[in-house]
XYZ file of N, CA and C in Angstrom:
201
model
N -60.021 -52.205 13.693
C -60.736 -52.424 14.938
C -60.528 -53.314 16.011
N -60.191 -53.031 17.379
C -59.613 -54.206 18.592
C -61.220 -54.469 19.152
N -61.290 -55.744 19.970
C -62.319 -56.297 20.218
C -62.257 -56.833 21.609
N -62.744 -56.073 22.440
C -62.468 -56.613 24.151
C -63.710 -56.795 24.566
N -63.445 -57.777 25.955
C -64.928 -58.272 26.496
C -64.717 -57.786 28.003
N -65.308 -57.074 28.354
C -65.352 -56.586 29.784
C -66.327 -57.245 30.850
N -65.720 -57.236 32.090
C -66.746 -58.099 33.405
C -66.915 -56.676 33.415
N -68.442 -56.875 33.694
C -69.471 -55.947 34.542
C -70.382 -56.043 35.403
N -70.345 -55.897 36.901
C -71.243 -56.188 37.518
C -72.024 -55.367 37.269
N -73.450 -55.753 38.353
C -75.237 -54.875 38.096
C -76.009 -55.185 36.922
N -75.604 -55.682 36.152
C -76.598 -55.555 35.422
C -77.780 -57.319 35.411
N -78.564 -56.813 35.321
C -80.096 -57.706 35.573
C -80.971 -57.694 34.569
N -81.196 -56.748 33.753
C -82.706 -56.734 32.996
C -82.384 -56.231 31.578
N -83.147 -55.441 31.054
C -83.667 -55.549 29.926
C -82.755 -53.663 29.439
N -83.085 -52.856 30.798
C -83.003 -51.760 30.607
C -81.649 -51.731 31.059
N -81.151 -52.536 31.589
C -79.427 -52.251 31.918
C -78.833 -52.534 30.301
N -79.170 -53.530 29.592
C -79.135 -53.364 28.448
C -79.092 -52.642 27.431
N -80.108 -51.822 27.820
C -80.398 -50.302 27.107
C -79.157 -49.488 27.324
N -79.186 -49.399 28.754
C -78.155 -48.248 29.050
C -77.260 -48.326 28.713
N -76.639 -49.423 28.513
C -75.274 -49.482 28.365
C -74.774 -49.387 26.769
N -75.922 -50.436 26.112
C -75.246 -50.414 24.685
C -75.607 -48.960 24.124
N -76.656 -48.376 24.447
C -77.341 -47.209 24.382
C -76.144 -46.015 24.360
N -75.494 -45.943 25.742
C -74.381 -44.938 26.107
C -73.400 -45.173 24.899
N -72.725 -46.208 25.148
C -71.235 -46.843 24.473
C -71.183 -46.616 22.863
N -72.444 -47.388 22.584
C -72.649 -47.299 21.544
C -72.825 -45.300 20.441
N -73.329 -44.562 21.609
C -72.508 -43.558 21.202
C -71.587 -42.620 21.330
N -70.934 -43.674 21.668
C -69.235 -43.100 21.693
C -68.484 -42.770 20.291
N -68.136 -41.584 19.662
C -67.112 -41.737 18.801
C -66.401 -42.621 18.399
N -66.207 -43.549 17.343
C -65.205 -44.811 17.775
C -65.287 -45.946 17.775
N -66.461 -46.466 18.370
C -67.326 -47.561 18.641
C -67.926 -47.857 17.798
N -67.497 -49.307 17.412
C -68.508 -49.641 16.233
C -69.749 -50.499 16.577
N -69.679 -51.571 17.644
C -70.591 -52.416 18.112
C -70.213 -52.767 19.325
N -71.840 -52.785 20.511
C -71.735 -53.254 21.267
C -72.599 -54.129 21.597
N -72.067 -55.336 22.649
C -73.314 -56.213 23.004
C -72.797 -56.914 24.680
N -74.000 -56.403 25.495
C -74.343 -56.492 26.570
C -74.766 -58.501 26.977
N -74.247 -59.015 27.487
C -74.592 -60.617 28.175
C -74.689 -60.794 28.965
N -76.335 -60.359 29.482
C -76.652 -60.857 30.866
C -76.050 -62.095 32.026
N -75.964 -63.122 31.058
C -75.658 -64.446 32.030
C -74.181 -64.214 32.296
N -73.378 -63.917 31.441
C -71.822 -64.354 31.844
C -71.326 -62.720 31.759
N -72.293 -61.506 32.281
C -72.027 -60.579 32.853
C -71.004 -59.819 31.887
N -70.565 -59.529 30.741
C -70.033 -59.197 30.148
C -70.963 -58.051 29.372
N -69.555 -57.519 28.518
C -70.045 -57.028 27.656
C -68.912 -56.482 26.941
N -69.120 -56.869 25.691
C -68.284 -57.022 24.290
C -68.202 -55.327 23.670
N -67.013 -55.367 23.128
C -66.961 -53.791 22.546
C -65.817 -54.474 21.547
N -66.252 -53.405 20.099
C -65.553 -53.223 19.356
C -65.111 -52.400 18.716
N -64.258 -51.091 18.806
C -64.003 -50.156 18.675
C -62.863 -49.509 18.081
N -62.894 -48.272 17.577
C -61.124 -48.188 16.989
C -60.071 -47.308 17.947
N -59.608 -47.521 18.182
C -58.411 -47.031 19.568
C -57.677 -45.495 19.506
N -57.970 -45.305 17.960
C -57.602 -44.226 17.549
C -58.460 -42.786 17.771
N -59.581 -43.575 17.936
C -60.782 -42.609 18.284
C -61.267 -42.619 19.681
N -61.301 -43.469 20.475
C -61.965 -43.606 21.665
C -60.964 -44.590 22.629
N -60.877 -44.467 23.720
C -59.733 -44.902 24.639
C -60.889 -46.137 25.141
N -59.748 -46.959 26.108
C -60.526 -47.980 26.522
C -60.767 -47.477 28.030
N -60.086 -46.659 28.211
C -60.928 -46.070 29.576
C -61.916 -44.942 29.601
N -62.551 -44.323 28.311
C -63.403 -43.750 28.284
C -64.692 -44.554 28.080
N -64.348 -46.164 27.358
C -65.796 -46.637 27.487
C -66.021 -47.088 28.940
N -65.005 -47.335 29.706
C -64.908 -47.976 30.914
C -65.970 -46.932 31.767
N -65.725 -45.698 31.881
C -66.212 -44.491 32.508
C -67.463 -44.266 32.219
N -67.852 -44.531 30.556
C -69.149 -44.355 30.178
C -70.148 -45.211 30.557
N -69.238 -46.674 30.894
C -70.301 -47.484 31.531
C -70.598 -47.575 33.296
N -69.151 -46.921 33.943
C -69.510 -46.730 35.098
C -70.096 -45.685 35.296
N -70.430 -44.687 34.643
C -71.718 -43.788 35.035
C -72.787 -43.934 34.638
N -73.322 -45.178 34.072
C -74.602 -45.396 33.854
C -74.669 -46.301 35.233
N -73.906 -46.647 36.201
C -74.415 -47.246 37.961
C -73.827 -48.406 37.710
N -72.552 -49.238 36.824
C -72.183 -50.393 36.736
C -70.709 -50.394 37.208
N -70.548 -51.616 37.757
C -68.935 -52.049 38.552
C -68.306 -52.892 37.008
N -66.977 -51.971 36.576
C -65.851 -52.629 35.129
C -65.171 -53.443 35.914
């Protein structure tokens, strides 16, 4: 497993947390997703053999946030 922390702009509320954690958490190979509104970050634990970092970023971007 690989762990990364992404800086994400535009998150401000509970809906943002649900949106990102839900969409990224559904990706095959993603083990854990944790949004931190205070620091504007998203921590992701994933298997790089199953999902790419670009796919994770694209999924967050598709929800309307800037990675």
